[in-house]
Coordinates of C-alpha atoms and ligand atoms in Angstrom, one line a residue:
X1 CA 28.7 -13.6 44.7
X2 CA 29.3 -9.9 45.5
X3 CA 27.0 -7.4 43.8
X4 CA 28.9 -4.1 42.7
X5 CA 27.3 -1.0 41.6
X6 CA 29.8 1.6 39.8
X7 CA 29.0 5.3 39.7
X8 CA 30.6 7.3 36.9
X9 CA 30.3 10.9 35.5
X10 CA 32.3 10.5 32.2
X11 CA 34.6 8.3 30.2
X12 CA 34.6 5.5 32.7
X13 CA 37.9 4.0 32.1
X14 CA 38.4 2.9 35.7
X15 CA 35.0 1.2 35.3
X16 CA 36.2 -0.5 32.3
X17 CA 39.3 -1.7 34.1
X18 CA 37.2 -3.2 36.8
X19 CA 34.8 -4.9 34.3
X20 CA 37.7 -6.1 32.1
X21 CA 39.5 -7.6 35.1
X22 CA 36.7 -10.3 35.3
X23 CA 37.0 -10.5 39.0
X24 CA 35.9 -13.9 40.5
X25 CA 33.0 -13.6 42.8
X26 CA 32.1 -10.4 41.5
X27 CA 28.9 -9.3 39.6
X28 CA 28.7 -5.9 38.1
X29 CA 24.9 -5.3 39.0
X30 CA 24.8 -1.8 37.4
X31 CA 26.7 1.1 36.2
X32 CA 25.0 4.5 37.0
X33 CA 25.9 7.9 35.6
X34 CA 24.9 11.5 36.8
X35 CA 25.4 12.8 33.3
X36 CA 23.4 11.8 30.3
X37 CA 26.4 12.2 28.1
X38 CA 28.8 9.9 30.1
X39 CA 30.6 7.9 27.5
X40 CA 31.1 5.0 30.0
X41 CA 27.3 4.4 29.9
X42 CA 27.4 3.3 26.2
X43 CA 30.4 1.2 26.8
X44 CA 28.8 -0.7 29.8
X45 CA 25.4 -1.1 27.8
X46 CA 27.1 -2.5 24.8
X47 CA 28.5 -5.3 27.2
X48 CA 25.1 -6.0 28.5
X49 CA 25.5 -4.4 31.8
X50 CA 22.5 -2.7 33.4
X51 CA 22.9 1.1 33.2
X52 CA 20.9 4.0 34.7
X53 CA 21.4 7.7 34.1
X54 CA 20.1 10.2 36.9
X55 CA 20.7 13.8 35.8
X56 CA 21.7 15.7 38.9
X57 CA 20.4 19.0 37.1
X58 CA 16.9 17.6 37.3
X59 CA 16.9 17.8 41.1
X60 CA 16.3 20.8 43.2
X61 CA 18.9 20.0 45.9
X62 CA 21.8 17.6 46.5
X63 CA 19.7 16.0 49.2
X64 CA 17.0 15.2 46.7
X65 CA 19.6 13.9 44.1
X66 CA 21.2 11.6 46.6
X67 CA 17.9 10.1 47.8
X68 CA 17.1 9.1 44.2
X69 CA 20.5 8.0 43.7
X70 CA 20.3 5.8 46.8
X71 CA 17.0 4.4 45.8
X72 CA 18.4 3.6 42.4
X73 CA 21.5 1.9 43.9
X74 CA 19.6 -0.2 46.5
X75 CA 17.4 -1.8 43.8
X76 CA 20.6 -3.6 42.8
X77 CA 21.2 -4.6 46.6
X78 CA 25.1 -3.9 46.3
X79 CA 27.6 -5.2 48.7
X80 CA 29.8 -2.5 47.4
X81 CA 29.4 0.9 45.7
X82 CA 32.4 2.1 43.5
X83 CA 32.9 5.6 42.6
X84 CA 34.9 5.7 39.3
X85 CA 35.5 9.2 38.2
X86 CA 32.0 10.2 39.8
X87 CA 32.2 14.1 40.0
X88 CA 29.4 15.0 42.4
X89 CA 30.1 15.6 46.2
X90 CA 27.8 13.4 48.2
X91 CA 25.8 14.5 51.2
X92 CA 26.5 13.0 54.8
X93 CA 23.3 11.2 54.9
X94 CA 24.4 9.3 51.6
X95 CA 27.9 8.5 52.7
X96 CA 26.5 7.3 56.1
X97 CA 24.3 5.0 54.4
X98 CA 27.2 3.3 52.6
X99 CA 29.8 3.5 55.3
X100 CA 32.3 0.9 54.9
X101 CA 31.0 -0.4 51.7
X102 CA 31.8 2.5 49.1
X103 CA 35.3 3.1 47.6
X104 CA 36.6 6.0 45.5
X105 CA 39.8 6.5 43.5
X106 CA 41.4 9.8 43.7
X107 CA 44.1 10.9 41.4
X108 CA 46.6 12.1 44.2
X109 CA 48.6 10.8 47.1
X110 CA 46.0 11.6 49.7
X111 CA 46.1 13.5 52.1
X112 CA 47.8 15.8 49.8
X113 CA 45.7 17.5 47.1
X114 CA 42.1 16.5 47.9
X115 CA 39.3 18.0 45.6
X116 CA 39.8 18.9 41.8
X117 CA 42.8 19.7 39.5
X118 CA 45.2 17.5 41.4
X119 CA 47.9 17.1 38.8
X120 CA 48.3 20.8 38.0
X121 CA 48.5 21.4 41.7
X122 CA 51.2 18.6 42.2
X123 CA 53.4 20.2 39.6
X124 CA 52.8 23.8 40.7
X125 CA 53.8 22.7 44.2
X126 CA 57.1 21.2 42.9
X127 CA 56.2 17.7 43.9
X128 CA 58.8 15.0 42.7
X129 CA 56.2 12.3 42.9
X130 CA 52.4 12.1 42.4
X131 CA 50.0 9.1 42.4
X132 CA 46.6 7.9 43.2
X133 CA 44.7 6.7 46.3
X134 CA 41.9 4.1 46.7
X135 CA 39.9 4.9 49.8
X136 CA 36.6 4.4 51.5
X137 CA 34.2 7.1 51.2
X138 CA 33.3 9.3 54.4
X139 CA 31.4 12.4 54.6
X140 CA 34.6 14.5 54.6
X141 CA 35.7 14.9 50.8
X142 CA 38.7 12.7 50.0
X143 CA 39.5 11.9 53.6
X144 CA 38.4 8.3 54.2
X145 CA 40.5 5.3 55.2
X146 CA 43.2 4.5 52.6
X147 CA 43.0 1.0 51.0
X148 CA 46.0 1.4 48.6
X149 CA 48.2 4.0 46.9
X150 CA 50.4 4.0 43.7
X151 CA 53.4 6.4 43.1
X152 CA 54.7 7.8 39.9
X153 CA 57.6 10.2 39.3
X154 CA 57.1 13.8 38.1
X155 CA 59.5 14.6 35.3
X156 CA 61.1 18.0 34.8
X157 CA 59.1 18.6 31.8
X158 CA 55.8 17.1 33.1
X159 CA 52.5 18.7 32.0
X160 CA 49.0 18.0 34.0
X161 CA 48.0 16.0 30.9
X162 CA 51.0 13.7 30.8
X163 CA 50.9 13.2 34.5
X164 CA 47.2 12.5 34.3
X165 CA 47.9 9.7 31.8
X166 CA 50.7 8.1 33.8
X167 CA 48.4 8.3 36.9
X168 CA 45.4 6.9 35.2
X169 CA 47.5 3.8 34.0
X170 CA 48.3 3.0 37.7
X171 CA 44.7 3.6 38.6
X172 CA 43.7 0.9 36.2
X173 CA 45.9 -1.4 38.1
X174 CA 45.1 -0.4 41.5
X175 CA 41.2 -0.2 41.5
X176 CA 40.5 -3.8 40.2
X177 CA 42.9 -5.1 43.0
X178 CA 41.2 -3.0 45.7
X179 CA 37.8 -4.2 44.6
X180 CA 39.0 -7.8 44.4
X181 CA 40.2 -7.6 48.1
X182 CA 36.9 -6.2 49.2
X183 CA 35.0 -8.9 47.6
X184 CA 37.4 -11.5 49.1
X185 CA 36.4 -10.0 52.6
X186 CA 40.0 -9.1 53.2
X187 CA 39.7 -5.4 54.0
X188 CA 39.0 -4.2 57.6
X189 CA 38.7 -0.7 58.7
X190 CA 40.6 0.2 61.8
X191 CA 40.2 4.0 62.5
X192 CA 41.9 5.8 59.8
X193 CA 43.8 2.6 58.6
X194 CA 42.6 -0.2 56.5
X195 CA 44.1 -3.7 57.1
X196 CA 44.6 -6.2 54.4
X197 CA 44.3 -9.8 55.7
X198 CA 46.9 -12.4 54.7
X199 CA 49.2 -9.9 52.9
X200 CA 52.0 -7.7 54.2
X201 CA 50.8 -4.1 54.1
X202 CA 53.5 -3.1 51.8
X203 CA 51.6 -5.0 48.9
X204 CA 49.0 -2.2 49.1
X205 CA 51.5 0.1 47.8
X206 CA 52.6 0.2 44.1
X207 CA 55.8 1.9 43.1
X208 CA 56.6 2.7 39.6
X209 CA 60.4 3.3 39.0
X210 CA 61.7 6.3 37.1
X211 CA 61.5 5.8 33.3
Ligands
LIG1 N1 31.5 12.8 48.5 C1 32.0 12.8 49.8 N2 31.1 13.0 50.7 N3 33.3 12.2 50.3 C2 34.2 11.9 49.2 O1 35.2 11.4 49.7 C3 33.7 11.9 47.8 C4 32.4 12.4 47.5 C5 32.1 12.7 46.2 C6 33.0 12.3 45.2 C7 35.4 11.8 44.3 C8 36.2 12.9 44.4 C9 37.5 12.8 43.9 O2 38.0 11.6 43.8 C10 34.4 11.8 45.5 C11 34.7 11.7 46.9 C12 33.9 15.7 42.9 C13 34.3 16.8 43.5 C14 33.7 18.2 43.2 O3 34.3 19.2 43.6 C15 35.5 16.7 44.4 C16 36.0 15.5 44.6 C17 35.5 14.3 44.2 C18 34.5 14.4 43.1 N4 32.5 18.1 42.5 C19 31.8 19.3 42.1 C20 30.4 19.4 43.0 O4 30.1 20.6 43.2 C21 31.3 19.3 40.7 C22 32.5 19.2 39.7 C23 32.0 18.9 38.3 O5 30.8 18.6 38.2 O6 32.8 18.8 37.4 O7 30.0 18.3 43.4 O8 38.2 13.8 43.5
LIG2 C1 40.4 9.4 37.0 O1 41.7 10.0 37.0 C2 39.8 9.6 38.4 O2 40.8 9.2 39.4 C3 39.5 11.0 38.4 O3 38.9 11.4 37.3 C4 39.4 10.3 36.4 C5 38.1 9.7 35.8 O4 38.5 8.8 34.6 N1 38.5 11.1 39.4 C6 38.3 12.4 40.0 O5 38.9 13.4 39.7 C7 37.1 12.4 40.9 N2 36.9 13.9 41.3 P1 37.5 7.6 34.2 O6 36.2 8.4 34.1 O7 38.2 7.2 32.8 O8 37.7 6.6 35.2

């Protein structure tokens, strides 16, 4: 059994997709939020999942918050930490501690558009496609080794909200699959690249055709 701790900040729909996937060999040890009002916490608690809330505003520095966060996480002895819409930038000490065992999903085709407001920026830039990226977390924001990516078309009348909805649907497919691969021990990091054992690399990319 692999223990997984999921970190959220809000709605937690990616967390829900991972929980609802019922991945074999995976135990959701805890869901932790940095915001007391994160809707995903109530959802997880209602399903009997252990939850914790650590309000970052109660800490004097990012380091102090990250230290308490790491202690809280480690009490669950996780094999994998999953960032699912987690909105706090993590300090280098924290990312080093979970190197090779912490994943994030980012709503853009990295290395394009790291950071926030990705959908708006992709439309503004005139991109014809957008998507999402599952990656291992490193100290450099949204720059870790890429596990998988999914692509959607940007329509002529696309808005940031409509694009976000399309990308989110894809996130809910990609993220549980990536967690499953990790739990199966099939992911290996080789520099900037992630290899997926026993599958052609193309299977880690998901294409959604034009509507
Ligand atoms: N931390 C590190 N070191 N490396 C990464 O790759 C990280 C990370 C922390 C979070 C998720 C990321 C995303 O997928 C993530 C990846 C928050 C911000 C941000 O600017 C940026 C990227 C991501 C998450 N956060 C503001 C901050 O000051 C707060 C914004 C808010 O609270 O609304 O931390 O996009
Ligand atoms: C998702 O689209 C996720 O990729 C994105 O926020 C949304 C969270 O939704 N993450 C970030 O922007 C991280 N900075 P969710 O809470 O319903 O999973």
